[in-house]
Amino acid sequence: MLGAGAVVTGAAFAPAAARAAGGTTGTPPWLAESVLYQLYPQSFADGDGSGVGDLCGIVAHLDHLEWLGVDAIWVNPVFPSPLTDAGYDIADYTGVHPRYGDEQDVVLLVEEARRRGMRVLFDLVAGHTSDQHPWFLGSLRDDTDHRYIWASPEQLPEDGSLPEDFVASPGPRAGAFRKNYYDTQPAINYGYARMDPAEPWRQAVDADGPRRNRDEIFQVMDHWLRLGIAGFRCDLAATLVKDDPGWVETGRLWGDLRARVARRHPDAVLISEWGDPETSVPAGFDADFYLPVNGPGDGAPWKSLWHENPYFGAAGTGSPKVFIDAWTEATERIGRGRIMLPTANHDSANRLNDGVRTPQELPAAFAFLLTWPIVPALYYGEEIGMRMVDGLPEVEGSAGRQRNRTPMQWDGGPNAGFSTAPAEQLYLPIDPDPQRPTVAGQRDDPGSLLNLVRRLLALRKRYPELGTRADVRVLADGYPLTYLRGDRFLVTTNPRREPAAAAVPDARLAGARIVEDGGARVDGDEVVVPGFGYGVFDLAG
């Protein structure tokens, strides 16, 4: 446990688990000090007036991301798809859905981002395809095809029932296939870690089908990396090998893929959607997110900050200790890799401005997010405080997740500057609140959330003491959360509505210079922080 006064450093080491799993210790150094910006392409910017965002729209707004201080962009799937799960049901791994553009638009995005000092990451959905993918359509016609997990009629229960997660074949192949999430997403066969006589359809991880699939997925990765994509956020990364206690075989699979990528594309990164950095990073990933699910306490580190009796809540009844303890333990174990922390993503159906947390509470949250030694992940629109919107129509299998997928709010014009299409043609409706925040409305206001985020990102870039490689010393782990970065910068943040104070046993406090002023002040040997306040002090004066 990390108590008051404890220190965790950013020193790197290569854990034995990484070597055992076949992982590489050569994480590209650019990731460590990056800030990741996730943009949902269909909701970010519409460049052709169709009502749906596209690649040209992203290119047209790269100047905003450069101005903000973003280093890497994660773009959700833009591949051909029947869109039963908003593109996570892929029908062609190496194509581009026409509504987003074409391959040349990808090349343009990469080139224009690179010109601005940014990298582009794509999603890798390695665990399943669409049931319209040519692989699956071919498997439907060939009983000897093992691209997917099939159970033949004689392997299924005699009473006609189907095992959990199996879907009856749509024909002509008899039997049933295993799905990953929706019925339209057949699971690719990477084998099972254990055999079971009761499930005779299981194949070992080294069977011909699983081995072929690993090779094919690497070819998909290589295709995009050769076009300049800088790496992948890997969807449902923990689920590839089935019935895998401790994820041993899944770790070996990703370790092998990571090693192959490193040999051909040494600057590329793999970031997992796993939620458990202690497991995923030793398996070969360069970073993993803390998420609302999986990992310690089924997402407790993330939820304790943002969602369930959150520390960042006005009532002041939460605690940062759950996050700090989990982060500390993982950091000490993973060594080479990085932990990423989002406030929201396309799956969480959440935003900082969630209808409970108010706009005046957001600055204190960003003061923490952008000064703690993690790789921050900004979801589009969080930088202006876009809100979660209930009551929206279901679209493309959103299943309630559409509340934080509304179009980006660029300005005060029609459709908030997202699209020139009629409002009824938009992918999702614009937030109907007439007071909705916009980029244009905040850009020239030095007191805006947008400019605070920009200044904090600039501080992080300017001073390595605020990055992931410098140590952190927690001085107070209640309200306010107060910590020292790199033995130089004192950060204090008080997300509750009532004021708070913390002792700072450091003689340099009297001469500290405030570099980001959120109302915190020095009073003797204490920092006193108003409700929803924060402060970043330079103890070097």
XYZ file of C-alpha atoms in Angstrom:
541
model
C 0.000 0.000 0.000
C 1.222 3.517 -0.792
C 0.755 5.612 2.277
C 1.529 9.262 2.927
C 5.126 10.011 2.113
C 5.702 6.844 0.061
C 7.498 7.084 -3.257
C 7.087 5.182 -6.506
C 9.591 5.817 -9.264
C 9.410 5.409 -13.003
C 12.498 3.198 -13.131
C 12.178 0.474 -15.741
C 12.940 -3.208 -15.414
C 12.091 -6.319 -17.410
C 9.864 -8.582 -15.300
C 10.383 -12.302 -15.527
C 6.737 -12.705 -16.491
C 7.372 -10.781 -19.713
C 10.191 -13.087 -20.706
C 8.174 -16.185 -19.815
C 5.244 -15.018 -21.921
C 7.468 -14.244 -24.876
C 6.956 -10.498 -24.494
C 9.456 -7.908 -25.607
C 11.111 -5.439 -23.294
C 11.598 -2.884 -26.069
C 8.633 -0.560 -25.544
C 9.009 2.371 -27.971
C 10.063 5.348 -25.842
C 7.668 7.809 -27.475
C 4.689 6.281 -25.705
C 5.907 7.079 -22.193
C 5.363 10.824 -22.446
C 2.456 10.820 -24.870
C -1.110 11.964 -24.372
C -3.631 9.831 -26.259
C -6.757 11.362 -27.759
C -9.554 8.965 -28.634
C -11.867 10.116 -31.365
C -14.993 8.304 -32.449
C -14.799 8.853 -36.225
C -18.513 8.869 -36.947
C -19.046 11.588 -34.316
C -15.923 13.745 -34.576
C -16.200 15.762 -37.780
C -18.140 15.312 -41.029
C -16.069 16.374 -44.010
C -18.466 15.475 -46.832
C -21.853 16.587 -45.508
C -23.266 13.075 -45.150
C -24.190 13.497 -41.476
C -21.572 10.951 -40.414
C -18.029 11.821 -39.433
C -15.193 10.687 -41.696
C -11.439 10.683 -42.232
C -11.404 13.972 -44.117
C -13.238 15.563 -41.222
C -10.544 14.337 -38.855
C -7.805 15.749 -41.095
C -9.599 19.099 -41.189
C -9.453 19.331 -37.388
C -5.920 18.139 -36.725
C -4.903 21.726 -36.024
C -7.147 21.676 -32.954
C -5.410 18.571 -31.630
C -1.965 20.017 -32.354
C -2.908 23.262 -30.591
C -4.251 21.281 -27.651
C -0.998 19.336 -27.283
C -2.050 15.831 -28.266
C 0.680 13.332 -29.247
C -1.270 10.325 -30.524
C -4.766 9.763 -31.889
C -6.715 6.548 -31.426
C -9.364 6.195 -34.126
C -12.162 3.680 -33.566
C -12.834 1.236 -36.451
C -13.161 2.678 -39.949
C -13.176 -0.697 -41.721
C -15.935 -2.102 -43.972
C -18.712 -3.439 -41.768
C -22.455 -4.117 -41.721
C -22.409 -1.946 -38.556
C -24.284 -4.185 -36.168
C -21.773 -3.053 -33.514
C -20.717 0.360 -34.838
C -17.845 -1.124 -36.843
C -16.529 -3.625 -34.309
C -18.045 -6.246 -36.592
C -15.440 -6.104 -39.330
C -16.109 -7.409 -42.826
C -12.674 -6.516 -44.248
C -9.622 -5.994 -42.055
C -7.601 -4.162 -44.688
C -10.252 -1.954 -46.272
C -11.971 1.315 -45.392
C -15.735 1.729 -45.137
C -16.828 4.109 -47.926
C -18.613 6.368 -45.470
C -15.233 7.219 -43.927
C -13.276 7.537 -47.185
C -10.640 5.226 -48.616
C -7.079 4.048 -48.093
C -5.649 7.254 -49.524
C -7.537 9.172 -46.846
C -5.810 7.005 -44.237
C -2.449 7.834 -45.807
C -3.367 11.538 -45.819
C -4.401 11.372 -42.156
C -1.125 9.717 -41.211
C 0.933 12.231 -43.184
C -0.909 15.283 -41.900
C -0.780 14.036 -38.315
C 2.933 13.297 -38.622
C 3.529 16.796 -39.996
C 2.019 18.105 -36.755
C 4.039 15.799 -34.530
C 1.243 13.303 -33.911
C 0.865 9.576 -34.462
C -2.278 7.656 -35.454
C -3.410 4.397 -33.854
C -6.142 2.123 -35.174
C -8.274 -0.476 -33.467
C -7.267 -4.115 -33.844
C -10.300 -6.343 -33.383
C -8.462 -9.657 -33.385
C -10.988 -11.785 -31.517
C -13.900 -11.824 -33.941
C -15.107 -10.677 -37.323
C -18.505 -9.849 -38.743
C -20.599 -12.768 -39.919
C -20.347 -11.034 -43.309
C -16.558 -11.301 -43.465
C -15.332 -13.456 -46.383
C -13.555 -15.673 -43.861
C -16.858 -16.528 -42.205
C -18.783 -16.820 -45.451
C -16.145 -19.281 -46.651
C -16.283 -21.176 -43.364
C -20.048 -21.553 -43.794
C -19.427 -23.530 -46.985
C -16.539 -25.700 -45.786
C -16.872 -28.216 -42.939
C -13.084 -28.554 -42.807
C -12.461 -24.841 -42.261
C -11.185 -24.043 -38.736
C -10.979 -20.278 -38.963
C -13.781 -20.095 -36.384
C -14.889 -22.253 -33.466
C -17.473 -24.663 -34.829
C -19.366 -27.456 -33.127
C -20.736 -30.040 -35.532
C -24.210 -31.545 -34.934
C -22.830 -34.742 -33.367
C -20.776 -32.647 -30.906
C -23.776 -30.670 -29.675
C -26.159 -31.686 -26.849
C -28.687 -34.311 -27.901
C -31.586 -32.264 -26.560
C -31.020 -29.673 -29.269
C -29.847 -26.950 -26.916
C -26.738 -24.914 -27.649
C -23.779 -24.381 -25.324
C -23.328 -20.917 -23.845
C -22.156 -18.322 -26.399
C -22.912 -20.598 -29.376
C -25.138 -19.525 -32.255
C -26.937 -21.850 -34.662
C -25.370 -21.880 -38.103
C -27.171 -19.664 -40.627
C -26.281 -22.407 -43.187
C -25.263 -24.230 -45.226
C -22.772 -25.641 -42.702
C -24.564 -27.668 -40.045
C -23.960 -27.108 -36.338
C -23.203 -23.931 -34.401
C -20.407 -21.387 -34.031
C -19.108 -19.609 -30.986
C -19.647 -15.841 -30.790
C -17.643 -13.228 -28.912
C -20.273 -10.576 -28.143
C -23.201 -10.119 -30.506
C -24.578 -13.031 -32.533
C -23.158 -11.279 -35.612
C -19.589 -11.531 -34.252
C -18.236 -15.084 -34.653
C -15.158 -15.729 -32.535
C -11.934 -16.390 -34.413
C -10.379 -19.705 -33.412
C -7.154 -19.221 -31.448
C -7.698 -22.515 -29.672
C -8.389 -23.498 -26.086
C -5.809 -23.621 -23.339
C -7.421 -26.799 -21.963
C -9.185 -29.720 -23.554
C -12.511 -30.977 -22.237
C -14.111 -34.271 -23.362
C -17.513 -32.700 -22.800
C -16.683 -30.101 -25.483
C -15.111 -32.076 -28.321
C -15.037 -29.066 -30.639
C -12.098 -27.591 -28.712
C -8.797 -27.312 -30.559
C -5.378 -26.787 -29.027
C -3.607 -23.456 -29.461
C -1.027 -25.073 -31.740
C -3.574 -26.711 -34.061
C -3.490 -25.709 -37.714
C -6.481 -23.354 -37.526
C -5.258 -21.318 -34.549
C -1.737 -21.082 -35.949
C -3.047 -19.889 -39.298
C -5.181 -17.256 -37.572
C -2.211 -15.843 -35.671
C -0.349 -15.500 -38.959
C -3.306 -13.817 -40.641
C -3.780 -11.298 -37.846
C -0.118 -10.368 -38.023
C -0.530 -9.759 -41.753
C -3.428 -7.413 -40.969
C -1.241 -5.519 -38.489
C 1.630 -5.359 -40.953
C -0.653 -3.955 -43.665
C -1.624 -0.907 -41.606
C 1.797 -0.409 -40.060
C 3.314 -0.246 -43.545
C 0.843 2.539 -44.339
C 2.146 4.507 -41.360
C -0.260 3.599 -38.580
C 1.782 3.801 -35.346
C 0.166 0.915 -33.507
C -3.085 -0.532 -32.255
C -5.494 -0.443 -29.395
C -6.355 -4.136 -29.181
C -10.028 -4.833 -28.569
C -11.043 -7.511 -26.021
C -7.395 -8.542 -25.811
C -7.870 -10.970 -22.918
C -10.435 -13.119 -24.723
C -8.580 -14.620 -27.678
C -7.619 -18.035 -26.278
C -10.609 -19.661 -24.625
C -10.667 -21.342 -21.193
C -7.241 -19.959 -20.348
C -6.645 -19.859 -16.568
C -4.276 -17.043 -15.741
C -4.261 -16.007 -19.432
C -1.042 -17.975 -19.935
C -1.711 -18.972 -23.546
C -3.279 -15.595 -24.339
C -0.100 -13.996 -23.031
C 2.036 -16.217 -25.227
C -0.088 -15.343 -28.250
C 0.249 -11.581 -27.703
C 3.913 -11.934 -26.803
C 4.515 -13.639 -30.123
C 2.597 -10.947 -32.045
C 4.419 -8.182 -30.168
C 7.797 -9.727 -30.983
C 6.883 -10.010 -34.667
C 5.763 -6.391 -34.759
C 8.947 -5.244 -33.007
C 11.157 -6.961 -35.548
C 9.488 -5.329 -38.544
C 8.135 -2.100 -37.009
C 10.230 -1.301 -33.927
C 8.520 2.039 -33.276
C 4.974 0.604 -33.222
C 2.990 0.091 -30.024
C 0.303 -2.305 -28.850
C -2.152 -1.056 -26.245
C -4.586 -3.525 -24.740
C -8.224 -3.275 -23.826
C -7.694 -5.560 -20.867
C -8.038 -3.497 -17.702
C -5.325 -5.372 -15.828
C -1.836 -3.976 -16.515
C -0.211 -6.469 -14.145
C -1.264 -9.244 -16.512
C -1.369 -7.596 -19.922
C 1.904 -5.671 -19.948
C 4.065 -8.704 -19.043
C 2.236 -10.516 -21.838
C 3.797 -8.131 -24.345
C 1.665 -5.000 -24.436
C 3.251 -1.585 -24.202
C 0.376 -0.188 -22.166
C -3.038 -1.068 -20.783
C -6.005 1.013 -19.695
C -7.667 1.036 -16.336
C -11.290 0.435 -17.330
C -14.733 0.235 -15.658
C -14.440 -3.569 -15.874
C -11.763 -6.237 -15.434
C -8.584 -6.110 -13.437
C -8.418 -5.345 -9.705
C -11.878 -5.405 -8.184
C -13.543 -5.594 -11.601
C -12.542 -2.068 -12.552
C -12.343 -0.664 -9.022
C -9.330 1.624 -9.677
C -11.221 3.415 -12.462
C -14.617 3.380 -10.764
C -13.247 4.669 -7.450
C -12.073 7.820 -9.227
C -14.936 8.556 -11.599
C -18.044 6.451 -11.067
C -18.977 4.552 -7.878
C -18.832 6.811 -4.804
C -16.056 8.493 -6.740
C -13.205 10.448 -5.255
C -13.969 13.067 -7.890
C -17.391 13.778 -6.474
C -18.775 16.850 -4.724
C -19.923 14.960 -1.623
C -16.334 14.248 -0.608
C -17.068 10.684 0.514
C -14.733 8.879 -1.870
C -11.082 7.977 -1.592
C -8.149 7.935 -4.021
C -6.533 5.039 -2.135
C -8.122 2.279 -4.221
C -6.626 3.768 -7.369
C -3.290 4.641 -5.775
C -2.821 1.182 -4.291
C -3.685 -0.608 -7.546
C -1.535 1.746 -9.608
C 1.403 1.359 -7.231
C 1.290 -2.425 -7.218
C 0.951 -2.616 -10.988
C 3.737 -0.080 -11.578
C 6.133 -2.028 -9.387
C 5.337 -5.267 -11.223
C 5.153 -4.292 -14.876
C 8.400 -2.350 -15.170
C 8.744 -1.538 -18.829
C 5.161 -0.765 -19.781
C 2.717 1.999 -19.047
C -0.656 2.352 -17.406
C -3.235 4.443 -19.220
C -6.141 6.210 -17.552
C -9.206 7.553 -19.370
C -12.095 9.426 -17.831
C -14.358 7.922 -20.485
C -14.364 5.974 -23.730
C -16.838 4.874 -26.370
C -17.861 1.799 -24.341
C -18.173 3.347 -20.890
C -21.275 5.414 -21.751
C -19.790 7.931 -19.328
C -18.275 11.388 -19.313
C -16.818 13.546 -16.565
C -19.831 15.817 -17.115
C -22.240 12.990 -16.346
C -25.283 14.804 -15.015
C -24.120 14.348 -11.424
C -20.666 15.880 -11.667
C -21.053 19.525 -12.677
C -18.860 21.609 -15.019
C -17.190 23.452 -12.113
C -15.948 20.100 -10.811
C -14.045 19.207 -13.979
C -10.880 21.328 -13.588
C -9.815 19.533 -10.397
C -10.205 16.202 -12.183
C -7.961 17.319 -15.045
C -5.383 18.703 -12.616
C -5.010 15.149 -11.318
C -5.327 13.298 -14.643
C -2.630 15.334 -16.371
C -0.088 15.394 -13.529
C -0.223 11.822 -12.245
C 2.454 9.502 -13.774
C 0.145 7.680 -16.161
C -0.414 8.048 -19.895
C -3.619 10.126 -20.044
C -6.286 9.168 -22.548
C -8.647 11.990 -23.489
C -11.983 11.034 -25.027
C -13.096 13.511 -27.654
C -15.018 16.438 -26.213
C -13.829 15.919 -22.651
C -11.462 18.852 -23.120
C -14.462 21.207 -23.361
C -16.667 19.385 -20.857
C -19.160 17.808 -23.253
C -21.913 16.146 -21.300
C -23.476 12.720 -21.292
C -26.890 12.889 -23.002
C -29.680 10.468 -22.123
C -32.707 9.599 -24.223
C -30.876 9.224 -27.525
C -31.941 6.692 -30.177
C -30.131 3.394 -30.452
C -27.772 3.353 -33.417
C -25.647 0.554 -34.848
C -25.851 -1.732 -31.824
C -25.066 1.005 -29.336
C -27.132 -0.722 -26.613
C -27.212 2.310 -24.325
C -23.641 3.368 -25.047
C -24.746 6.199 -27.350
C -25.043 8.664 -24.446
C -21.433 9.775 -24.863
C -21.187 9.371 -28.633
C -22.915 12.616 -29.611
C -21.256 14.781 -32.290
C -18.278 16.919 -31.341
C -19.266 20.493 -30.524
C -17.008 22.732 -32.578
C -18.872 26.041 -32.653
C -22.210 27.772 -32.200
C -23.368 27.257 -35.783
C -25.781 24.665 -37.195
C -25.138 21.176 -35.853
C -22.495 22.725 -33.568
C -20.150 22.798 -36.569
C -20.044 19.023 -36.830
C -21.789 18.680 -40.200
C -23.527 20.648 -42.925
C -26.151 17.886 -43.311
C -29.742 18.400 -42.186
C -30.056 17.713 -38.474
C -32.237 14.660 -39.050
C -29.427 13.011 -41.057
C -26.807 13.193 -38.322
C -25.309 10.004 -36.937
C -26.670 11.032 -33.540
C -28.410 14.247 -32.511
C -26.364 17.162 -31.221
C -26.618 17.820 -27.488
C -29.860 19.873 -27.348
C -28.689 22.076 -24.461
C -28.435 25.647 -25.832
C -25.604 26.260 -23.340
C -23.555 23.340 -24.626
C -19.823 24.040 -24.584
C -17.942 24.450 -27.848
C -14.326 24.645 -28.931
C -14.849 28.075 -30.492
C -16.584 29.384 -27.387
C -13.736 28.338 -25.101
C -10.651 28.841 -27.226
C -10.203 32.560 -26.537
C -11.216 32.336 -22.881
C -8.116 31.806 -20.699
C -10.371 30.675 -17.854
C -12.015 27.911 -19.899
C -11.621 24.186 -19.340
C -10.142 23.885 -22.833
C -7.334 26.305 -22.043
C -6.694 24.668 -18.668
C -6.258 21.293 -20.372
C -3.951 22.888 -22.934
C -1.828 24.546 -20.243
C -1.547 21.343 -18.227
C -0.463 19.423 -21.314
C 2.116 22.098 -22.071
C 3.446 21.868 -18.496
C 3.682 18.109 -18.821
C 5.696 18.445 -22.021
C 7.952 21.172 -20.671
C 8.833 19.496 -17.387
C 9.799 15.800 -17.306
C 9.098 15.899 -13.564
C 5.387 15.791 -14.474
C 5.714 12.821 -16.849
C 5.651 9.076 -16.352
C 9.367 8.616 -15.725
C 9.592 10.825 -12.634
C 8.642 9.652 -9.167
C 5.561 10.574 -7.155
C 5.435 11.100 -3.377
C 1.961 11.144 -1.874
C 1.765 13.605 1.016
C -1.986 13.386 1.666
C -4.344 10.780 0.262
C -7.682 12.225 1.333
C -9.156 15.639 0.549
C -7.154 17.308 -0.892
C -5.067 14.689 -2.683
C -1.585 16.175 -2.486
C 1.582 14.786 -4.021
C 5.082 15.768 -5.073
C 6.272 15.048 -8.614
C 9.961 14.611 -9.342
C 10.851 16.283 -6.034
C 9.886 19.591 -7.615
C 6.210 20.092 -8.399
C 3.593 20.003 -5.670
C 0.125 19.121 -6.950
C -2.982 19.418 -4.825
C -6.558 18.808 -5.930
C -9.776 19.022 -3.950
C -12.761 17.656 -5.880
C -15.296 18.063 -3.061
C -17.472 21.159 -2.569
C -16.081 21.894 0.894
C -12.593 23.407 1.326
C -9.744 21.220 2.514
C -6.165 21.555 3.707
C -3.106 19.336 3.822
C 0.221 19.573 5.605
C 3.298 19.757 3.387
C 6.463 18.965 5.350
C 8.810 20.719 2.956
C 10.774 23.865 3.766
C 10.562 24.934 0.125
C 6.822 25.508 0.421
C 7.250 29.097 1.636
C 8.984 30.052 -1.597
C 6.856 27.987 -3.950
C 5.708 29.535 -7.203
C 2.190 28.786 -8.392
C 2.278 27.600 -12.017
C -1.369 26.577 -12.365
C -3.740 28.446 -10.096
C -7.015 26.823 -9.185
C -7.455 28.721 -5.934
C -5.035 26.745 -3.789
C -2.809 28.821 -1.496
C 0.041 28.285 0.910
C -0.666 28.953 4.588
C 2.385 28.247 6.703
C 3.226 24.580 6.292
C -0.125 23.770 4.676
C -1.837 24.081 1.333
C -5.419 25.270 1.642
C -7.662 24.392 -1.278
C -11.196 25.683 -1.900
C -14.019 23.421 -2.949
C -13.421 22.140 -6.497
C -9.994 23.797 -6.350
C -6.500 22.710 -7.268
C -2.995 24.014 -7.624
C 0.348 23.133 -9.178
C 3.320 24.690 -7.356
C 6.958 24.768 -8.395
C 9.010 24.271 -5.244
C 12.121 25.330 -7.120
C 10.712 28.843 -7.062
